mmCIF file of C-alpha atoms and ligand atoms in Angstrom:
data_model
loop_
_atom_site.group_PDB
_atom_site.id
_atom_site.type_symbol
_atom_site.label_atom_id
_atom_site.label_comp_id
_atom_site.label_asym_id
_atom_site.label_seq_id
_atom_site.Cartn_x
_atom_site.Cartn_y
_atom_site.Cartn_z
ATOM 1 C CA MET A 1 3.721 25.941 28.669
ATOM 2 C CA LEU A 2 6.748 26.204 30.938
ATOM 3 C CA PHE A 3 7.862 22.571 31.013
ATOM 4 C CA ASP A 4 7.499 20.234 28.090
ATOM 5 C CA ALA A 5 9.444 17.219 29.355
ATOM 6 C CA GLY A 6 6.670 15.369 31.196
ATOM 7 C CA CYS A 7 4.058 12.870 30.036
ATOM 8 C CA CYS A 8 1.184 14.650 28.280
ATOM 9 C CA ARG A 9 -1.392 12.318 29.844
ATOM 10 C CA CYS A 10 -0.343 11.679 33.466
ATOM 11 C CA GLU A 11 2.209 14.497 33.887
ATOM 12 C CA GLY A 12 4.835 11.953 34.927
ATOM 13 C CA THR A 13 8.446 12.744 34.215
ATOM 14 C CA ALA A 14 9.184 10.850 31.002
ATOM 15 C CA GLY A 15 7.484 12.609 28.106
ATOM 16 C CA PRO A 16 5.862 13.109 25.783
ATOM 17 C CA VAL A 17 4.217 9.792 26.735
ATOM 18 C CA CYS A 18 5.523 7.723 29.651
ATOM 19 C CA VAL A 19 5.969 3.940 29.463
ATOM 20 C CA ALA A 20 3.084 3.284 31.870
ATOM 21 C CA CYS A 21 0.666 5.318 29.752
ATOM 22 C CA SER A 22 1.858 3.883 26.444
ATOM 23 C CA ASN A 23 1.299 0.374 27.844
ATOM 24 C CA THR A 24 -2.384 1.192 28.426
ATOM 25 C CA PHE A 25 -3.102 1.994 24.760
ATOM 26 C CA GLY A 26 -4.722 -0.665 22.580
ATOM 27 C CA ASP A 27 -3.496 -1.432 19.043
ATOM 28 C CA VAL A 28 -5.688 -1.540 15.954
ATOM 29 C CA GLY A 29 -3.654 -2.044 12.752
ATOM 30 C CA VAL A 30 -5.307 -2.877 9.446
ATOM 31 C CA VAL A 31 -8.968 -1.864 9.085
ATOM 32 C CA GLU A 32 -10.856 -3.192 6.076
ATOM 33 C CA PRO A 33 -12.604 -0.207 4.444
ATOM 34 C CA THR A 34 -15.766 -2.367 4.254
ATOM 35 C CA GLN A 35 -15.765 -2.467 8.089
ATOM 36 C CA LEU A 36 -16.290 1.296 8.254
ATOM 37 C CA SER A 37 -19.856 2.354 8.841
ATOM 38 C CA CYS A 38 -19.532 4.856 5.965
ATOM 39 C CA GLY A 39 -18.593 2.001 3.617
ATOM 40 C CA GLY A 40 -15.182 3.528 2.857
ATOM 41 C CA ALA A 41 -15.677 2.991 -0.879
ATOM 42 C CA SER A 42 -13.068 5.550 -1.966
ATOM 43 C CA LEU A 43 -10.325 3.993 0.198
ATOM 44 C CA ALA A 44 -8.087 1.240 -1.186
ATOM 45 C CA ALA A 45 -6.970 0.410 2.359
ATOM 46 C CA CYS A 46 -7.141 1.845 5.858
ATOM 47 C CA ARG A 47 -4.887 1.625 8.896
ATOM 48 C CA ALA A 48 -5.292 2.898 12.453
ATOM 49 C CA ARG A 49 -2.605 2.842 15.120
ATOM 50 C CA PHE A 50 -4.550 2.970 18.414
ATOM 51 C CA VAL A 51 -8.003 2.214 19.787
ATOM 52 C CA LEU A 52 -9.703 5.476 20.785
ATOM 53 C CA ASP A 53 -10.618 4.298 24.280
ATOM 54 C CA GLN A 54 -10.595 6.460 27.424
ATOM 55 C CA PRO A 55 -6.789 6.583 27.969
ATOM 56 C CA MET A 56 -6.209 7.413 24.272
ATOM 57 C CA LEU A 57 -9.013 9.983 24.342
ATOM 58 C CA GLU A 58 -7.220 11.763 27.194
ATOM 59 C CA LEU A 59 -3.984 11.850 25.210
ATOM 60 C CA MET A 60 -5.776 12.995 22.047
ATOM 61 C CA ARG A 61 -7.433 15.838 24.003
ATOM 62 C CA ALA A 62 -4.002 16.976 25.169
ATOM 63 C CA TYR A 63 -2.860 17.001 21.540
ATOM 64 C CA LYS A 64 -5.910 18.784 20.140
ATOM 65 C CA TYR A 65 -7.089 21.046 22.949
ATOM 66 C CA ARG A 66 -4.209 21.600 25.405
ATOM 67 C CA GLY A 67 -1.549 22.741 22.945
ATOM 68 C CA GLU A 68 0.619 19.618 23.244
ATOM 69 C CA ARG A 69 1.895 19.902 19.695
ATOM 70 C CA ARG A 70 4.943 17.756 20.543
ATOM 71 C CA LEU A 71 2.593 14.754 20.564
ATOM 72 C CA GLY A 72 2.444 15.022 16.760
ATOM 73 C CA ALA A 73 5.955 13.635 16.341
ATOM 74 C CA TRP A 74 5.221 10.942 18.934
ATOM 75 C CA PHE A 75 2.034 9.833 17.172
ATOM 76 C CA ALA A 76 3.832 9.878 13.813
ATOM 77 C CA SER A 77 6.652 7.700 15.148
ATOM 78 C CA GLN A 78 4.012 5.247 16.405
ATOM 79 C CA MET A 79 2.287 5.271 12.990
ATOM 80 C CA THR A 80 5.380 4.590 10.840
ATOM 81 C CA SER A 81 5.091 0.825 11.449
ATOM 82 C CA LEU A 82 1.763 0.968 9.559
ATOM 83 C CA PHE A 83 3.064 3.152 6.734
ATOM 84 C CA PRO A 84 2.507 1.470 3.345
ATOM 85 C CA LEU A 85 5.209 0.932 0.722
ATOM 86 C CA ALA A 86 5.406 2.741 -2.645
ATOM 87 C CA VAL A 87 3.581 5.938 -1.655
ATOM 88 C CA ASP A 88 3.836 9.005 -3.928
ATOM 89 C CA HIS A 89 2.297 11.686 -1.694
ATOM 90 C CA LEU A 90 1.128 12.353 1.830
ATOM 91 C CA ALA A 91 -1.933 14.514 2.467
ATOM 92 C CA TRP A 92 -4.100 15.238 5.499
ATOM 93 C CA VAL A 93 -7.726 15.955 6.388
ATOM 94 C CA PRO A 94 -7.571 19.677 7.227
ATOM 95 C CA THR A 95 -9.230 21.297 10.211
ATOM 96 C CA THR A 96 -11.260 24.493 9.744
ATOM 97 C CA PRO A 97 -9.503 27.885 9.383
ATOM 98 C CA GLU A 98 -11.126 28.956 12.693
ATOM 99 C CA ARG A 99 -9.723 25.995 14.614
ATOM 100 C CA LEU A 100 -6.317 26.443 13.012
ATOM 101 C CA ARG A 101 -6.220 30.046 14.243
ATOM 102 C CA ALA A 102 -7.434 29.148 17.737
ATOM 103 C CA ARG A 103 -5.104 26.152 18.146
ATOM 104 C CA GLY A 104 -2.067 27.499 16.349
ATOM 105 C CA TYR A 105 -1.585 24.251 14.425
ATOM 106 C CA ASP A 106 -3.558 21.732 12.411
ATOM 107 C CA GLN A 107 -3.065 18.487 14.313
ATOM 108 C CA SER A 108 -3.470 16.303 11.218
ATOM 109 C CA GLU A 109 -1.051 18.435 9.206
ATOM 110 C CA VAL A 110 1.528 18.056 11.993
ATOM 111 C CA LEU A 111 1.053 14.273 11.782
ATOM 112 C CA ALA A 112 1.404 14.277 7.990
ATOM 113 C CA ARG A 113 4.499 16.499 7.981
ATOM 114 C CA SER A 114 6.130 14.473 10.730
ATOM 115 C CA LEU A 115 5.376 11.244 8.826
ATOM 116 C CA GLY A 116 6.792 12.860 5.678
ATOM 117 C CA HIS A 117 9.963 13.702 7.557
ATOM 118 C CA LYS A 118 10.301 10.128 8.855
ATOM 119 C CA THR A 119 9.464 8.358 5.574
ATOM 120 C CA GLY A 120 10.841 10.766 2.956
ATOM 121 C CA VAL A 121 7.451 10.856 1.192
ATOM 122 C CA PRO A 122 6.571 14.378 -0.080
ATOM 123 C CA VAL A 123 3.691 16.106 1.714
ATOM 124 C CA ALA A 124 1.148 17.968 -0.441
ATOM 125 C CA ARG A 125 -1.545 20.455 0.578
ATOM 126 C CA VAL A 126 -4.155 18.597 -1.449
ATOM 127 C CA LEU A 127 -7.256 19.648 0.497
ATOM 128 C CA THR A 128 -8.650 22.775 2.081
ATOM 129 C CA ARG A 129 -11.676 23.103 4.340
ATOM 130 C CA ASP A 130 -14.375 25.733 4.297
ATOM 131 C CA SER A 131 -14.732 28.268 7.097
ATOM 132 C CA GLY A 132 -17.459 27.360 9.543
ATOM 133 C CA ASP A 133 -17.445 23.669 8.613
ATOM 134 C CA HIS A 134 -17.485 22.388 12.209
ATOM 135 C CA ARG A 135 -19.987 19.636 11.728
ATOM 136 C CA GLN A 136 -17.685 16.710 12.468
ATOM 137 C CA THR A 137 -17.392 17.337 16.190
ATOM 138 C CA GLU A 138 -20.552 19.330 16.838
ATOM 139 C CA ARG A 139 -22.936 16.862 15.291
ATOM 140 C CA GLY A 140 -23.854 13.428 16.562
ATOM 141 C CA VAL A 141 -22.242 10.288 15.175
ATOM 142 C CA VAL A 142 -25.173 9.588 12.850
ATOM 143 C CA ASP A 143 -24.959 13.039 11.255
ATOM 144 C CA ARG A 144 -21.222 12.688 10.762
ATOM 145 C CA ALA A 145 -21.859 10.271 7.926
ATOM 146 C CA GLY A 146 -22.066 13.345 5.677
ATOM 147 C CA GLY A 147 -18.400 14.178 6.211
ATOM 148 C CA PRO A 148 -16.662 17.551 6.024
ATOM 149 C CA ARG A 149 -16.762 19.959 3.061
ATOM 150 C CA LEU A 150 -13.330 19.669 1.478
ATOM 151 C CA ASN A 151 -11.950 21.385 -1.601
ATOM 152 C CA VAL A 152 -9.080 20.368 -3.859
ATOM 153 C CA ARG A 153 -6.018 22.615 -3.903
ATOM 154 C CA ASP A 154 -2.837 20.876 -5.148
ATOM 155 C CA ARG A 155 -2.709 18.168 -7.804
ATOM 156 C CA VAL A 156 -1.178 14.780 -6.979
ATOM 157 C CA ARG A 157 -0.630 11.474 -8.754
ATOM 158 C CA GLY A 158 -0.219 7.801 -7.944
ATOM 159 C CA THR A 159 -0.743 6.447 -4.421
ATOM 160 C CA VAL A 160 -1.649 8.967 -1.730
ATOM 161 C CA VAL A 161 -1.755 8.339 2.017
ATOM 162 C CA ILE A 162 -4.395 10.535 3.641
ATOM 163 C CA VAL A 163 -3.682 11.198 7.326
ATOM 164 C CA ASP A 164 -6.107 12.125 10.092
ATOM 165 C CA ASP A 165 -5.971 12.191 13.872
ATOM 166 C CA VAL A 166 -9.157 10.308 14.715
ATOM 167 C CA MET A 167 -11.558 8.076 12.806
ATOM 168 C CA THR A 168 -15.114 7.411 13.998
ATOM 169 C CA THR A 169 -17.431 6.408 11.141
ATOM 170 C CA GLY A 170 -14.721 6.870 8.512
ATOM 171 C CA ALA A 171 -16.846 9.513 6.740
ATOM 172 C CA SER A 172 -14.130 12.202 6.882
ATOM 173 C CA LEU A 173 -11.518 9.867 5.424
ATOM 174 C CA HIS A 174 -13.948 8.712 2.770
ATOM 175 C CA VAL A 175 -14.733 12.284 1.645
ATOM 176 C CA ALA A 176 -11.034 13.209 1.778
ATOM 177 C CA ALA A 177 -10.130 10.137 -0.296
ATOM 178 C CA GLU A 178 -12.778 11.030 -2.884
ATOM 179 C CA GLN A 179 -11.303 14.522 -3.183
ATOM 180 C CA CYS A 180 -7.740 13.160 -3.407
ATOM 181 C CA ARG A 181 -8.893 11.069 -6.357
ATOM 182 C CA ARG A 182 -10.374 14.184 -7.936
ATOM 183 C CA ALA A 183 -6.953 15.794 -7.363
ATOM 184 C CA GLY A 184 -5.321 13.061 -9.438
ATOM 185 C CA ALA A 185 -4.597 10.186 -7.054
ATOM 186 C CA SER A 186 -5.076 6.718 -8.519
ATOM 187 C CA ARG A 187 -5.157 5.039 -5.113
ATOM 188 C CA VAL A 188 -5.801 6.419 -1.606
ATOM 189 C CA ILE A 189 -4.876 4.755 1.682
ATOM 190 C CA GLY A 190 -6.179 6.090 5.002
ATOM 191 C CA LEU A 191 -3.856 6.281 8.024
ATOM 192 C CA VAL A 192 -5.118 7.575 11.373
ATOM 193 C CA ALA A 193 -3.633 7.846 14.862
ATOM 194 C CA ALA A 194 -6.704 6.434 16.624
ATOM 195 C CA ALA A 195 -10.047 4.861 15.731
ATOM 196 C CA THR A 196 -13.164 4.402 17.838
ATOM 197 C CA PRO A 197 -13.939 0.746 18.599
ATOM 198 C CA ARG A 198 -16.278 -0.859 16.103
ATOM 199 C CA ARG A 199 -19.855 -1.621 17.129
ATOM 200 C CA ALA A 200 -20.802 -5.295 17.008
ATOM 201 C CA GLY A 201 -23.659 -4.738 14.569
ATOM 202 C CA PRO A 202 -26.465 -2.403 13.547
ATOM 203 C CA GLY A 203 -28.306 -1.175 16.622
ATOM 204 C CA SER A 204 -25.967 -2.970 18.996
ATOM 205 C CA SER A 205 -24.245 -1.050 21.750
ATOM 206 C CA ARG A 206 -21.706 -3.821 22.273
ATOM 207 C CA VAL A 207 -18.241 -2.604 21.331
ATOM 208 C CA ARG A 208 -15.874 -4.826 19.408
ATOM 209 C CA SER A 209 -12.250 -4.371 18.562
ATOM 210 C CA TRP A 210 -11.289 -3.926 14.915
ATOM 211 C CA LYS A 211 -9.666 -7.366 14.696
HETATM 212 ZN ZN1 LIG B 1 1.999 8.997 31.540
#
């Protein structure tokens, strides 16, 4: 892209996110793992910075699909207020090798590395993802409960923060947390940039906030 100074959502002058756009985003904060539709059993705690509503979805699309990599540092700076104390390692939920090649960056890795830079917590490549494992965005929400196929690469210890861009059912984070525990973590905390609003109850289409 020729100019990278403007707002990634409205193309206003003050980027990467202008004040007007940032004022439209809703906060989430602490999410109890038991609130996740996947049950979140492998997570000791979970935190999400923004509600994934329409304005946030537009910004997230710019980050994931329009090459606005600079949003990674912006999201990370917004997420530091939720960063837990006494963390030994940072890890991320990897995208597929195909998407990494097409996009040029793994958006969740950029978040994790930027958070590592801001917090001083070492970042580890704990997980890898199989080629062709595109189920998370191609399948419907119900099918996503299965989560991605993730493999353990590096060993870790102690408390690990697992980072992802978006959380819907929590299934990806849950699977990633399980694998981090297999990699040696004693405790795993999920931290995501944005989470879809919670449904009010089974079968209900009414959307509730996380609080
Ligand atoms: Zn804007």
